[in-house]
Amino acid sequence: MPAPTKGARLGGSPAHQRLIMANLATQLFEHGRIVTTEAKAKRLRPLAEKLITKAKRGDIHSRRLVLMTVRDKGVVHTLFTEIAPSLADREGGYTRITKVGPRKGDNAPMALIELVQESVEDSRKANAKVAAPAKKAPAKKAAKSSSAAPAAPAAPVAPAAPVAADAKPEAEESPAEKLVEETGELEDATAADEQPSDDSVAEEAAVVNDDEATKPNDERS
C-alpha cells in the first residue's frame, strides 16, 4: 500500500487529486506558466519535472507513460519536441515557483509556477551578478577599518597647538601697551633716584656725631 503524502489531500479523493494534478501539468506545458495556490504549485512541481525527465528520453515507451497523465496529444507533442530539447543541458530544476501574494476573496496564498527558459550559462551569470555585490561589501568595510586605524596615533600631537597660540600674543603688543610699560619704567627710575641711599644716611649720621663731640660741655648740658 503506498504511503500517503504529507498535508491535506487536494480534492475529495485520491482520484480527484490525480485529475487536478494532470490538468495543472497540461496547462503548464501548454502555456509555460500558470498561477495557482502555493499548495497546488508545490504538489505540481515534482510531477512536472518527472514528466519532463521522461520526455528527455524521447522513446516511445516514455511517450506512452506521459500520455497516461497528460491526455492531450498536442501538449505531449510540444513537450517532446520543444520543451524537452530546450532543457537538455539541465540535470534538474526545470520549474520555478514565485509567490505572488494572497488571492482576493479567501486570502489564499498564490504562486506562479513556470518552466525555466534560460540556459544554464545564463543562470550562472545571473547568480554570479547577484553574489558579487555581497562579496564587495565586506571588502569595503575592511578597507574603511584599515584606513581609520593609522589615524589613531595622530592624537598626541594635538597639545602642541595651544602652546603656539599662547606665544603669538606675547610677540605682538599694541602701541598703547608699549607706552604704559615705558611710563611705568620711568616712574620706577625716578622713585629710585629720590630715595636716599644707605651710604648718604650713614655719612649724615657721622657728621652729626662729630658736631656733638666738638661742642663744649656747657652746651652739651
Short mmCIF file of C-alpha atoms in Angstrom, two decimals:
data_model
loop_
_atom_site.label_atom_id
_atom_site.label_comp_id
_atom_site.label_asym_id
_atom_site.label_seq_id
_atom_site.Cartn_x
_atom_site.Cartn_y
_atom_site.Cartn_z
CA MET A 1 0.00 0.00 0.00
CA PRO A 2 1.54 3.37 -0.97
CA ALA A 3 2.32 5.78 1.86
CA PRO A 4 0.07 8.86 1.91
CA THR A 5 1.62 12.22 1.12
CA LYS A 6 2.09 14.85 3.80
CA GLY A 7 -0.53 17.53 4.20
CA ALA A 8 -4.16 17.70 3.23
CA ARG A 9 -5.33 15.94 0.06
CA LEU A 10 -6.35 18.13 -2.86
CA GLY A 11 -9.91 17.33 -3.83
CA GLY A 12 -12.24 14.82 -2.26
CA SER A 13 -10.44 11.60 -3.16
CA PRO A 14 -7.08 10.34 -4.49
CA ALA A 15 -8.56 10.01 -7.98
CA HIS A 16 -9.75 13.60 -7.84
CA GLN A 17 -6.29 14.75 -6.78
CA ARG A 18 -4.70 12.92 -9.71
CA LEU A 19 -7.07 14.61 -12.12
CA ILE A 20 -6.30 18.02 -10.64
CA MET A 21 -2.55 17.43 -10.98
CA ALA A 22 -2.96 16.12 -14.55
CA ASN A 23 -4.93 19.21 -15.58
CA LEU A 24 -2.40 21.56 -13.95
CA ALA A 25 0.50 19.78 -15.70
CA THR A 26 -1.29 20.03 -19.04
CA GLN A 27 -1.85 23.76 -18.61
CA LEU A 28 1.77 24.28 -17.51
CA PHE A 29 3.21 22.55 -20.60
CA GLU A 30 0.75 24.33 -22.89
CA HIS A 31 1.21 27.91 -21.61
CA GLY A 32 4.65 27.71 -19.96
CA ARG A 33 3.38 29.27 -16.71
CA ILE A 34 0.27 29.22 -14.56
CA VAL A 35 -0.90 30.91 -11.38
CA THR A 36 -2.35 28.67 -8.68
CA THR A 37 -2.24 28.26 -4.92
CA GLU A 38 1.06 27.54 -3.21
CA ALA A 39 -0.12 24.11 -2.07
CA LYS A 40 -1.02 23.05 -5.63
CA ALA A 41 2.19 24.54 -7.04
CA LYS A 42 4.32 22.58 -4.57
CA ARG A 43 2.46 19.35 -5.43
CA LEU A 44 2.69 20.02 -9.17
CA ARG A 45 6.41 20.71 -9.26
CA PRO A 46 7.72 17.13 -8.70
CA LEU A 47 5.14 15.69 -11.10
CA ALA A 48 6.00 18.14 -13.88
CA GLU A 49 9.74 17.52 -13.50
CA LYS A 50 9.25 13.75 -13.68
CA LEU A 51 7.27 14.14 -16.90
CA ILE A 52 9.98 16.37 -18.40
CA THR A 53 12.65 13.80 -17.45
CA LYS A 54 10.68 11.10 -19.29
CA ALA A 55 10.22 13.41 -22.28
CA LYS A 56 14.02 13.96 -22.47
CA ARG A 57 14.46 10.22 -23.17
CA GLY A 58 12.41 10.61 -26.35
CA ASP A 59 11.50 6.95 -26.83
CA ILE A 60 8.02 5.56 -27.46
CA HIS A 61 7.76 3.97 -24.05
CA SER A 62 8.35 7.31 -22.32
CA ARG A 63 5.75 8.94 -24.57
CA ARG A 64 3.17 6.35 -23.55
CA LEU A 65 3.96 6.87 -19.86
CA VAL A 66 3.47 10.61 -20.25
CA LEU A 67 0.17 10.07 -22.11
CA MET A 68 -1.13 8.25 -19.01
CA THR A 69 -1.03 11.57 -17.15
CA VAL A 70 -1.35 14.20 -19.89
CA ARG A 71 -4.18 13.08 -22.16
CA ASP A 72 -3.81 15.88 -24.72
CA LYS A 73 -1.65 14.53 -27.59
CA GLY A 74 -0.88 18.03 -28.87
CA VAL A 75 0.56 19.05 -25.49
CA VAL A 76 2.58 15.82 -25.32
CA HIS A 77 3.98 16.53 -28.79
CA THR A 78 5.01 20.03 -27.68
CA LEU A 79 6.61 18.55 -24.55
CA PHE A 80 8.71 16.06 -26.52
CA THR A 81 9.67 18.28 -29.46
CA GLU A 82 10.09 21.73 -27.91
CA ILE A 83 10.25 21.73 -24.11
CA ALA A 84 12.46 18.67 -23.55
CA PRO A 85 15.17 19.68 -26.11
CA SER A 86 15.36 23.21 -24.63
CA LEU A 87 16.05 21.68 -21.19
CA ALA A 88 18.55 19.06 -22.39
CA ASP A 89 21.51 20.83 -20.72
CA ARG A 90 19.80 20.87 -17.33
CA GLU A 91 20.01 17.96 -14.94
CA GLY A 92 17.05 19.10 -12.85
CA GLY A 93 15.26 22.19 -11.62
CA TYR A 94 13.06 22.57 -14.70
CA THR A 95 10.43 24.67 -12.93
CA ARG A 96 10.41 27.80 -10.77
CA ILE A 97 7.89 28.87 -8.12
CA THR A 98 7.37 32.55 -7.28
CA LYS A 99 4.97 33.81 -4.62
CA VAL A 100 2.57 36.48 -5.87
CA GLY A 101 0.56 37.33 -2.74
CA PRO A 102 -2.86 36.40 -1.37
CA ARG A 103 -5.93 35.86 -3.52
CA LYS A 104 -8.90 38.20 -3.24
CA GLY A 105 -11.90 36.67 -1.56
CA ASP A 106 -10.50 33.79 0.51
CA ASN A 107 -6.99 35.31 1.06
CA ALA A 108 -5.35 32.08 -0.13
CA PRO A 109 -1.59 32.37 -0.80
CA MET A 110 -0.96 32.32 -4.53
CA ALA A 111 2.15 31.38 -6.51
CA LEU A 112 3.39 31.43 -10.09
CA ILE A 113 4.90 28.19 -11.38
CA GLU A 114 6.74 28.38 -14.69
CA LEU A 115 9.20 26.49 -16.85
CA VAL A 116 12.80 27.71 -16.74
CA GLN A 117 13.52 29.14 -20.20
CA GLU A 118 17.08 30.50 -19.84
CA SER A 119 20.11 28.32 -20.38
CA VAL A 120 22.42 27.03 -17.67
CA GLU A 121 25.14 29.57 -18.58
CA ASP A 122 22.71 32.49 -18.31
CA SER A 123 21.53 31.25 -14.92
CA ARG A 124 25.11 31.01 -13.67
CA LYS A 125 25.89 34.54 -14.88
CA ALA A 126 22.77 35.88 -13.16
CA ASN A 127 23.71 34.12 -9.91
CA ALA A 128 27.27 35.49 -10.15
CA LYS A 129 25.96 39.07 -10.56
CA VAL A 130 23.74 38.67 -7.53
CA ALA A 131 26.57 37.22 -5.41
CA ALA A 132 29.17 39.83 -6.48
CA PRO A 133 27.75 42.83 -4.51
CA ALA A 134 27.53 40.68 -1.37
CA LYS A 135 31.28 39.92 -1.63
CA LYS A 136 32.28 43.54 -2.32
CA ALA A 137 30.52 44.89 0.77
CA PRO A 138 32.83 43.15 3.33
CA ALA A 139 35.88 44.27 1.33
CA LYS A 140 34.78 47.93 1.53
CA LYS A 141 34.23 47.61 5.29
CA ALA A 142 37.73 46.15 5.73
CA ALA A 143 39.25 49.00 3.67
CA LYS A 144 37.47 51.59 5.80
CA SER A 145 38.66 49.99 9.03
CA SER A 146 42.27 49.79 7.77
CA SER A 147 42.24 53.45 6.71
CA ALA A 148 40.80 54.51 10.05
CA ALA A 149 43.37 52.57 12.11
CA PRO A 150 46.53 54.66 11.26
CA ALA A 151 44.72 57.88 12.19
CA ALA A 152 44.76 56.99 15.92
CA PRO A 153 48.49 57.81 16.69
CA ALA A 154 47.98 61.41 15.50
CA ALA A 155 46.03 62.27 18.67
CA PRO A 156 49.10 63.13 20.93
CA VAL A 157 50.16 65.92 18.52
CA ALA A 158 47.09 68.00 19.45
CA PRO A 159 48.53 69.64 22.68
CA ALA A 160 51.22 71.46 20.66
CA ALA A 161 48.63 73.81 19.13
CA PRO A 162 47.75 75.75 22.34
CA VAL A 163 51.45 76.46 23.01
CA ALA A 164 51.88 78.19 19.66
CA ALA A 165 48.65 80.09 20.18
CA ASP A 166 49.84 81.36 23.58
CA ALA A 167 53.19 82.52 22.19
CA LYS A 168 51.66 84.72 19.49
CA PRO A 169 50.01 87.37 21.75
CA GLU A 170 53.31 87.86 23.66
CA ALA A 171 55.23 88.69 20.48
CA GLU A 172 52.62 91.13 19.19
CA GLU A 173 51.89 94.12 21.55
CA SER A 174 49.76 97.13 20.77
CA PRO A 175 51.33 100.70 20.90
CA ALA A 176 49.20 101.57 23.94
CA GLU A 177 50.60 98.63 25.93
CA LYS A 178 54.16 99.63 24.99
CA LEU A 179 53.53 103.22 26.15
CA VAL A 180 52.15 102.04 29.51
CA GLU A 181 55.18 99.83 30.08
CA GLU A 182 57.62 102.67 29.25
CA THR A 183 55.86 105.12 31.62
CA GLY A 184 55.93 102.51 34.39
CA GLU A 185 59.68 102.03 33.94
CA LEU A 186 60.27 105.82 34.09
CA GLU A 187 58.25 106.18 37.30
CA ASP A 188 60.23 103.37 38.94
CA ALA A 189 63.51 105.04 37.94
CA THR A 190 62.54 108.46 39.33
CA ALA A 191 61.32 106.93 42.60
CA ALA A 192 64.62 105.15 42.97
CA ASP A 193 66.57 108.43 42.45
CA GLU A 194 64.51 110.37 45.01
CA GLN A 195 65.02 107.81 47.78
CA PRO A 196 68.31 108.41 49.73
CA SER A 197 70.83 105.70 49.64
CA ASP A 198 72.18 103.88 52.71
CA ASP A 199 75.66 105.42 52.29
CA SER A 200 74.38 109.00 52.38
CA VAL A 201 72.30 108.32 55.50
CA ALA A 202 75.35 106.86 57.24
CA GLU A 203 77.52 109.92 56.29
CA GLU A 204 74.92 112.34 57.67
CA ALA A 205 74.76 110.44 60.96
CA ALA A 206 78.59 110.51 61.27
CA VAL A 207 78.65 114.30 60.72
CA VAL A 208 76.06 114.84 63.44
CA ASN A 209 78.04 112.78 65.89
CA ASP A 210 81.22 114.73 65.13
CA ASP A 211 79.44 118.06 65.73
CA GLU A 212 78.13 116.92 69.05
CA ALA A 213 81.60 115.73 70.09
CA THR A 214 83.22 119.12 69.31
CA LYS A 215 80.70 121.19 71.32
CA PRO A 216 81.83 122.36 74.84
CA ASN A 217 80.47 120.56 77.84
CA ASP A 218 78.30 123.54 78.80
CA GLU A 219 76.48 123.49 75.53
CA ARG A 220 76.00 119.76 75.85
CA SER A 221 74.34 120.18 79.21
#
